[in-house]
Short mmCIF file of C-alpha atoms in Angstrom, two decimals:
data_model
loop_
_atom_site.label_atom_id
_atom_site.label_comp_id
_atom_site.label_asym_id
_atom_site.label_seq_id
_atom_site.Cartn_x
_atom_site.Cartn_y
_atom_site.Cartn_z
CA MET A 1 13.67 -34.73 12.24
CA THR A 2 15.17 -31.49 10.57
CA GLU A 3 13.68 -28.35 10.06
CA ALA A 4 13.47 -29.07 6.14
CA ASP A 5 12.13 -32.59 6.71
CA ILE A 6 9.17 -30.83 8.75
CA LEU A 7 8.57 -28.31 6.43
CA HIS A 8 8.97 -31.12 3.41
CA TRP A 9 6.75 -32.96 5.21
CA ILE A 10 4.06 -30.08 5.67
CA ARG A 11 4.56 -29.34 1.55
CA ASP A 12 3.65 -33.03 0.90
CA THR A 13 0.91 -32.94 3.36
CA SER A 14 -2.38 -33.51 1.12
CA LEU A 15 -3.65 -30.23 1.82
CA GLY A 16 -0.41 -28.51 0.35
CA VAL A 17 -0.67 -30.50 -2.87
CA ALA A 18 -4.94 -29.62 -2.79
CA VAL A 19 -4.03 -25.95 -2.86
CA ARG A 20 -1.30 -25.71 -5.44
CA GLN A 21 -3.42 -27.87 -7.26
CA SER A 22 -6.34 -25.68 -7.20
CA ARG A 23 -6.53 -22.80 -9.70
CA TRP A 24 -9.21 -21.97 -7.14
CA MET A 25 -8.16 -22.59 -3.47
CA PHE A 26 -5.31 -19.94 -2.45
CA ALA A 27 -7.32 -16.82 -3.77
CA THR A 28 -10.41 -17.89 -2.19
CA GLY A 29 -8.34 -18.07 0.62
CA GLU A 30 -6.82 -14.46 0.09
CA THR A 31 -10.67 -13.61 -0.27
CA LEU A 32 -11.43 -14.60 2.98
CA HIS A 33 -8.48 -13.60 4.66
CA PHE A 34 -9.47 -9.99 3.98
CA LEU A 35 -12.54 -10.38 5.00
CA GLY A 36 -11.36 -12.37 8.27
CA LEU A 37 -9.49 -9.12 8.94
CA SER A 38 -12.50 -6.97 8.42
CA LEU A 39 -14.35 -8.50 11.25
CA LEU A 40 -11.31 -8.74 13.80
CA VAL A 41 -9.98 -5.35 13.07
CA GLY A 42 -13.85 -4.21 13.25
CA GLY A 43 -14.22 -5.70 16.33
CA ILE A 44 -11.31 -5.17 17.90
CA LEU A 45 -11.54 -1.09 17.62
CA ILE A 46 -14.81 -1.09 19.60
CA VAL A 47 -13.43 -2.97 22.61
CA ASP A 48 -9.57 -0.86 22.24
CA LEU A 49 -11.02 2.14 21.73
CA ARG A 50 -13.46 2.05 24.74
CA LEU A 51 -10.68 0.76 27.00
CA LEU A 52 -8.66 3.29 25.73
CA GLY A 53 -11.75 5.90 26.99
CA PHE A 54 -12.32 7.48 23.80
CA LEU A 55 -15.73 5.67 22.84
CA ARG A 56 -17.15 7.52 25.62
CA ARG A 57 -21.24 7.25 27.21
CA ILE A 58 -20.72 2.93 26.31
CA SER A 59 -20.71 0.56 28.98
CA MET A 60 -17.55 -1.99 29.12
CA ARG A 61 -20.20 -5.03 28.97
CA SER A 62 -21.51 -3.64 25.32
CA ALA A 63 -18.10 -2.90 23.88
CA LEU A 64 -16.96 -5.93 24.67
CA SER A 65 -20.14 -8.12 23.38
CA PHE A 66 -17.87 -7.23 19.76
CA LEU A 67 -15.14 -9.84 21.17
CA PRO A 68 -17.03 -12.61 18.94
CA PHE A 69 -16.33 -11.21 15.83
CA VAL A 70 -12.72 -10.24 16.33
CA ILE A 71 -12.61 -14.06 17.39
CA ILE A 72 -14.45 -15.28 14.35
CA GLY A 73 -12.03 -13.34 11.93
CA PHE A 74 -9.29 -14.57 14.22
CA VAL A 75 -10.41 -18.58 13.34
CA ILE A 76 -10.54 -17.72 9.80
CA ASN A 77 -7.53 -16.44 9.27
CA LEU A 78 -5.55 -18.86 11.24
CA LEU A 79 -7.22 -21.34 8.79
CA THR A 80 -6.87 -19.82 5.88
CA GLY A 81 -3.29 -18.90 7.21
CA ILE A 82 -2.48 -22.49 7.36
CA LEU A 83 -3.52 -22.81 3.71
CA PHE A 84 -1.70 -20.34 2.41
CA PHE A 85 1.59 -21.79 4.55
CA ALA A 86 0.69 -25.47 3.69
CA ALA A 87 1.39 -24.53 -0.37
CA ASP A 88 4.36 -23.16 -0.01
CA PRO A 89 5.96 -23.65 3.26
CA MET A 90 9.55 -23.45 1.60
CA MET A 91 9.06 -19.76 1.27
CA TYR A 92 6.94 -18.21 4.46
CA TRP A 93 9.46 -20.32 6.74
CA PRO A 94 12.62 -18.38 6.27
CA ASN A 95 10.45 -14.99 5.21
CA PRO A 96 11.19 -12.14 7.73
CA ALA A 97 7.71 -10.42 7.94
CA PHE A 98 6.27 -14.01 8.51
CA LYS A 99 8.38 -14.65 11.40
CA LEU A 100 7.56 -11.55 13.03
CA LYS A 101 4.27 -11.57 12.10
CA MET A 102 3.79 -14.85 13.73
CA PHE A 103 5.92 -13.93 17.06
CA LEU A 104 3.45 -10.33 17.12
CA ILE A 105 0.23 -12.36 16.80
CA LEU A 106 1.80 -14.09 20.37
CA LEU A 107 2.24 -11.52 21.34
CA ALA A 108 -1.16 -10.21 20.58
CA GLY A 109 -2.58 -13.61 22.18
CA ILE A 110 -0.55 -13.26 24.86
CA ASN A 111 -1.94 -9.41 25.77
CA ALA A 112 -5.28 -9.89 25.06
CA LEU A 113 -5.24 -13.51 27.95
CA LEU A 114 -3.68 -11.77 30.32
CA PHE A 115 -6.33 -8.94 30.58
CA THR A 116 -8.88 -12.06 30.23
CA LEU A 117 -7.38 -13.52 33.00
CA PHE A 118 -7.12 -10.70 35.60
CA LYS A 119 -8.92 -7.99 34.08
CA HIS A 120 -12.03 -9.20 31.94
CA LYS A 121 -14.50 -9.38 35.39
CA GLU A 122 -12.89 -5.81 36.60
CA ALA A 123 -13.64 -4.15 32.66
CA LEU A 124 -17.15 -5.99 32.27
CA ALA A 125 -18.44 -3.30 35.63
CA LEU A 126 -17.36 -0.98 34.05
CA GLY A 127 -20.04 1.62 33.08
CA ASP A 128 -21.47 4.03 30.64
CA ASP A 129 -18.67 6.87 31.60
CA ASP A 130 -16.33 4.69 33.60
CA GLN A 131 -12.68 5.44 33.00
CA ALA A 132 -11.26 2.13 32.37
CA THR A 133 -7.45 1.60 34.61
CA THR A 134 -4.13 2.52 33.02
CA PHE A 135 -3.26 -1.57 33.02
CA MET A 136 -6.25 -1.64 30.70
CA LYS A 137 -5.40 1.12 28.64
CA VAL A 138 -2.02 -0.22 28.04
CA SER A 139 -3.14 -3.42 27.12
CA ALA A 140 -5.59 -1.66 24.58
CA GLY A 141 -2.56 0.32 23.46
CA LEU A 142 -0.16 -3.23 23.28
CA SER A 143 -3.62 -4.89 21.20
CA LEU A 144 -4.04 -1.94 18.56
CA SER A 145 -0.78 -1.93 17.81
CA PHE A 146 -0.17 -5.76 17.20
CA TRP A 147 -2.53 -6.32 14.85
CA LEU A 148 -1.54 -3.15 12.95
CA VAL A 149 1.53 -4.45 11.98
CA VAL A 150 0.61 -7.82 12.24
CA LEU A 151 -2.00 -6.57 9.03
CA LEU A 152 1.01 -4.41 7.81
CA LEU A 153 3.81 -7.29 7.69
CA GLY A 154 1.31 -9.73 6.21
CA ARG A 155 0.57 -6.89 3.27
CA LEU A 156 4.48 -6.12 3.01
CA LEU A 157 4.75 -10.48 3.56
CA PRO A 158 5.78 -11.38 -0.93
CA ALA A 159 7.90 -8.49 -1.26
CA PHE A 160 10.34 -10.06 1.89
CA GLU A 161 9.90 -13.48 -0.49
CA GLY A 162 13.49 -14.79 -0.30
CA SER A 163 15.61 -12.72 1.78
CA THR A 164 16.37 -13.55 5.07
CA SER A 165 16.85 -10.45 7.16
CA PHE A 166 14.65 -7.01 6.78
CA LEU A 167 16.22 -4.34 4.95
CA MET B 1 -7.04 7.43 -24.31
CA GLU B 2 -4.11 9.09 -25.82
CA PHE B 3 -4.30 10.60 -21.97
CA LEU B 4 -3.96 7.17 -20.29
CA ALA B 5 -1.19 5.99 -22.16
CA TRP B 6 0.51 9.39 -21.59
CA LEU B 7 0.02 8.75 -17.65
CA GLU B 8 1.63 5.56 -18.72
CA GLN B 9 4.60 6.02 -19.14
CA THR B 10 5.08 9.46 -16.67
CA GLU B 11 8.02 8.80 -14.73
CA PHE B 12 5.99 8.40 -11.20
CA SER B 13 3.88 5.46 -12.77
CA THR B 14 6.81 3.83 -14.33
CA TRP B 15 8.66 3.68 -10.48
CA LEU B 16 5.23 2.50 -9.52
CA ARG B 17 5.43 -0.22 -11.53
CA GLU B 18 9.24 -0.73 -11.03
CA SER B 19 9.90 -0.06 -7.72
CA ASP B 20 10.39 -3.25 -5.20
CA TRP B 21 8.04 -1.30 -2.74
CA ALA B 22 6.32 1.00 -3.82
CA HIS B 23 4.09 -1.09 -4.87
CA PRO B 24 3.32 -2.85 -1.31
CA ILE B 25 3.84 0.24 0.52
CA VAL B 26 0.68 1.49 -1.00
CA LEU B 27 -0.94 -1.45 -0.55
CA CYS B 28 0.05 -1.61 2.92
CA PHE B 29 -2.32 1.44 3.45
CA HIS B 30 -4.98 0.53 1.13
CA ALA B 31 -5.60 -2.94 3.57
CA VAL B 32 -5.56 -0.66 6.98
CA GLY B 33 -8.33 1.43 4.84
CA MET B 34 -10.12 -1.68 4.15
CA GLY B 35 -10.40 -2.92 7.54
CA LEU B 36 -11.11 0.58 8.94
CA VAL B 37 -13.65 0.89 6.82
CA VAL B 38 -15.64 -2.97 6.02
CA GLY B 39 -14.83 -3.46 9.64
CA ILE B 40 -16.88 -1.10 11.03
CA SER B 41 -19.60 -1.58 8.29
CA PHE B 42 -20.04 -4.77 9.16
CA MET B 43 -20.40 -3.82 12.95
CA TYR B 44 -22.79 -1.48 12.48
CA CYS B 45 -24.78 -3.91 10.13
CA ALA B 46 -24.81 -6.37 12.75
CA ARG B 47 -25.94 -3.96 14.97
CA VAL B 48 -28.65 -2.49 12.83
CA LEU B 49 -29.55 -6.18 12.35
CA GLY B 50 -30.16 -6.29 16.44
CA TYR B 51 -26.66 -7.59 17.46
CA ALA B 52 -25.48 -6.30 20.67
CA LYS B 53 -28.95 -4.20 21.40
CA SER B 54 -27.19 -2.55 24.95
CA PHE B 55 -24.51 -1.19 22.52
CA PRO B 56 -26.14 2.19 21.28
CA LEU B 57 -26.41 3.39 17.56
CA ALA B 58 -25.55 6.87 18.37
CA ALA B 59 -22.06 5.79 19.75
CA PHE B 60 -21.40 4.81 16.14
CA ASP B 61 -20.51 8.12 15.28
CA GLN B 62 -17.26 8.28 16.44
CA LEU B 63 -16.80 5.91 14.53
CA PHE B 64 -17.55 6.40 11.09
CA GLY B 65 -14.51 9.25 11.36
CA LEU B 66 -12.62 6.43 11.60
CA ALA B 67 -14.56 5.23 8.67
CA TRP B 68 -13.89 8.26 7.09
CA PHE B 69 -10.61 8.13 7.49
CA GLY B 70 -9.88 4.99 6.28
CA PHE B 71 -12.36 5.61 3.48
CA ALA B 72 -10.38 8.44 2.35
CA MET B 73 -6.68 6.54 2.67
CA ASN B 74 -7.96 4.03 0.68
CA ALA B 75 -9.57 6.57 -2.11
CA ALA B 76 -6.00 8.01 -1.74
CA SER B 77 -3.17 4.51 -2.05
CA GLY B 78 -6.39 3.48 -5.08
CA ILE B 79 -5.59 6.66 -7.21
CA VAL B 80 -1.94 6.04 -6.77
CA LEU B 81 -2.17 2.13 -7.71
CA LEU B 82 -4.71 3.42 -10.58
CA MET B 83 -2.01 5.48 -11.79
CA ALA B 84 0.84 2.59 -11.79
CA GLU B 85 -1.26 0.78 -14.51
CA PRO B 86 -3.82 3.81 -16.02
CA ARG B 87 -4.53 1.31 -18.85
CA ARG B 88 -4.57 -2.24 -17.77
CA MET B 89 -6.36 -1.58 -14.48
CA PRO B 90 -10.10 -0.04 -16.56
CA ALA B 91 -9.94 -2.10 -19.34
CA THR B 92 -10.33 -5.25 -16.24
CA PRO B 93 -13.86 -6.26 -15.52
CA ALA B 94 -13.10 -7.49 -11.45
CA PHE B 95 -11.77 -3.17 -11.02
CA VAL B 96 -14.83 -1.85 -13.05
CA ILE B 97 -16.53 -4.70 -11.05
CA LYS B 98 -15.26 -3.79 -7.61
CA MET B 99 -16.36 -0.08 -8.76
CA VAL B 100 -20.36 -0.09 -8.86
CA LEU B 101 -19.84 -2.25 -5.89
CA ILE B 102 -18.36 0.25 -4.03
CA MET B 103 -20.77 2.77 -5.13
CA PHE B 104 -23.66 0.31 -3.97
CA ALA B 105 -21.61 -0.46 -1.05
CA GLY B 106 -21.53 3.33 -0.12
CA LEU B 107 -25.18 4.36 -1.40
CA SER B 108 -26.25 1.16 1.31
CA LEU B 109 -24.97 2.51 4.28
CA TRP B 110 -26.58 6.18 3.45
CA ALA B 111 -29.94 4.45 3.01
CA LEU B 112 -28.79 3.05 6.30
CA SER B 113 -28.20 6.30 7.54
CA ARG B 114 -31.70 8.02 6.08
CA ALA B 115 -33.82 4.94 7.45
CA LEU B 116 -32.84 5.83 11.01
CA GLU B 117 -32.85 8.93 11.09
CA GLY B 118 -35.15 10.33 14.47
CA LYS B 119 -35.17 6.57 15.30
CA ARG B 120 -31.63 6.05 16.94
CA ASP B 121 -32.17 6.98 20.50
CA GLU B 122 -34.50 4.02 20.64
CA LEU B 123 -32.48 1.29 21.94
CA ALA B 124 -33.93 -2.13 21.78
CA GLY B 125 -36.63 -0.52 20.15
CA GLY B 126 -37.54 -2.24 16.66
CA VAL B 127 -35.01 -1.23 13.72
CA PRO B 128 -37.31 -0.28 10.17
CA ALA B 129 -37.11 -3.32 7.90
CA GLY B 130 -35.87 -0.97 5.51
CA ALA B 131 -32.64 -0.28 7.46
CA LYS B 132 -32.14 -3.85 7.90
CA THR B 133 -32.80 -4.49 4.48
CA ALA B 134 -30.02 -2.22 3.88
CA ALA B 135 -27.85 -3.01 6.73
CA ILE B 136 -27.73 -6.60 4.68
CA ALA B 137 -27.25 -4.95 0.91
CA SER B 138 -24.31 -3.46 2.62
CA ILE B 139 -22.57 -6.09 3.69
CA VAL B 140 -23.49 -8.39 0.96
CA LEU B 141 -22.07 -5.16 -1.40
CA TRP B 142 -18.68 -4.66 1.19
CA CYS B 143 -18.56 -8.40 0.46
CA GLY B 144 -18.44 -8.27 -3.50
CA ALA B 145 -16.22 -5.33 -3.54
CA ILE B 146 -13.14 -7.69 -1.80
CA VAL B 147 -13.62 -10.41 -3.82
CA ALA B 148 -13.15 -8.28 -7.46
CA GLY B 149 -10.81 -6.40 -5.99
CA ARG B 150 -8.97 -9.42 -5.02
CA LEU B 151 -9.62 -10.43 -8.59
CA ILE B 152 -8.25 -7.65 -10.36
CA GLY B 153 -4.68 -9.42 -9.82
CA TYR B 154 -5.50 -12.89 -11.30
CA THR B 155 -7.35 -11.33 -13.89
CA ILE B 156 -5.40 -8.35 -14.92
CA GLY B 157 -5.22 -8.10 -18.82
CA PRO B 158 -1.24 -7.21 -20.88
CA PRO B 159 -1.68 -3.58 -21.66
CA PRO B 160 -3.44 -3.10 -24.55
CA ALA B 161 -1.93 -2.54 -27.69
#
């Protein structure tokens, strides 16, 4: 199976056909994608800003309690993203903004995974005024940067339609 | 009306409509601002409704600074988007509805802060019912504003004759 075969297969799945034929599925998906974005941004801001030392006098445990919103937002956007991709895989796949966006989501995921595996327990022990370690701060800074660029690339994606490289 | 027609044919408005990059870049600012305003409002409302009770309500003050920054960014980018289509935009019901919903969302957050005045330091203590109503209203209104905003692009009509 070549790359083109796979893209054709995705385009012809019942999901792809349904999204293209429906008047409202794509627009509803976009609206949900914005809501998911807001949940992800709101939750990640609380966690990352606390790690960076901006929200003082809050225990890390209570800041981390907003993490489920990040996960819910991400899942909403993953599902609606699959819906968009199935509707027009030939537009998304070669689009440089799409490729970079997916790559940065992967990096954000690895960053979050490393934090969870190695620092989560240590972070939970941080009390009201405790500073996070440099490693945690770097991780939080990367997380905010990755998600900001992911958001920007998503919004710029249609402008890159038909192009194969940046600028 | 004449003013709007004049605005529409100014060099700036024309450039906004015809440039490949102007529109997507302004929309980028608008999306980041939305994430800040709606994201922080959602977290605040969730907290008021009883989520993460160990998280002090007063800690949101620092986040409100960021939410206001997002709001200013969206007012500015919104005005630029309006200047690109000064005649078509106000004639689009979704746009008018979005503006009304944002106004009420703002009012609901103001009512929420009024309802909580002087009670914010009680941590797990009961949040007044009025505050919870305002929080639910604000979540619903922001969702409505996002729906209406998305509908603008799908329902905007041709320039009025």
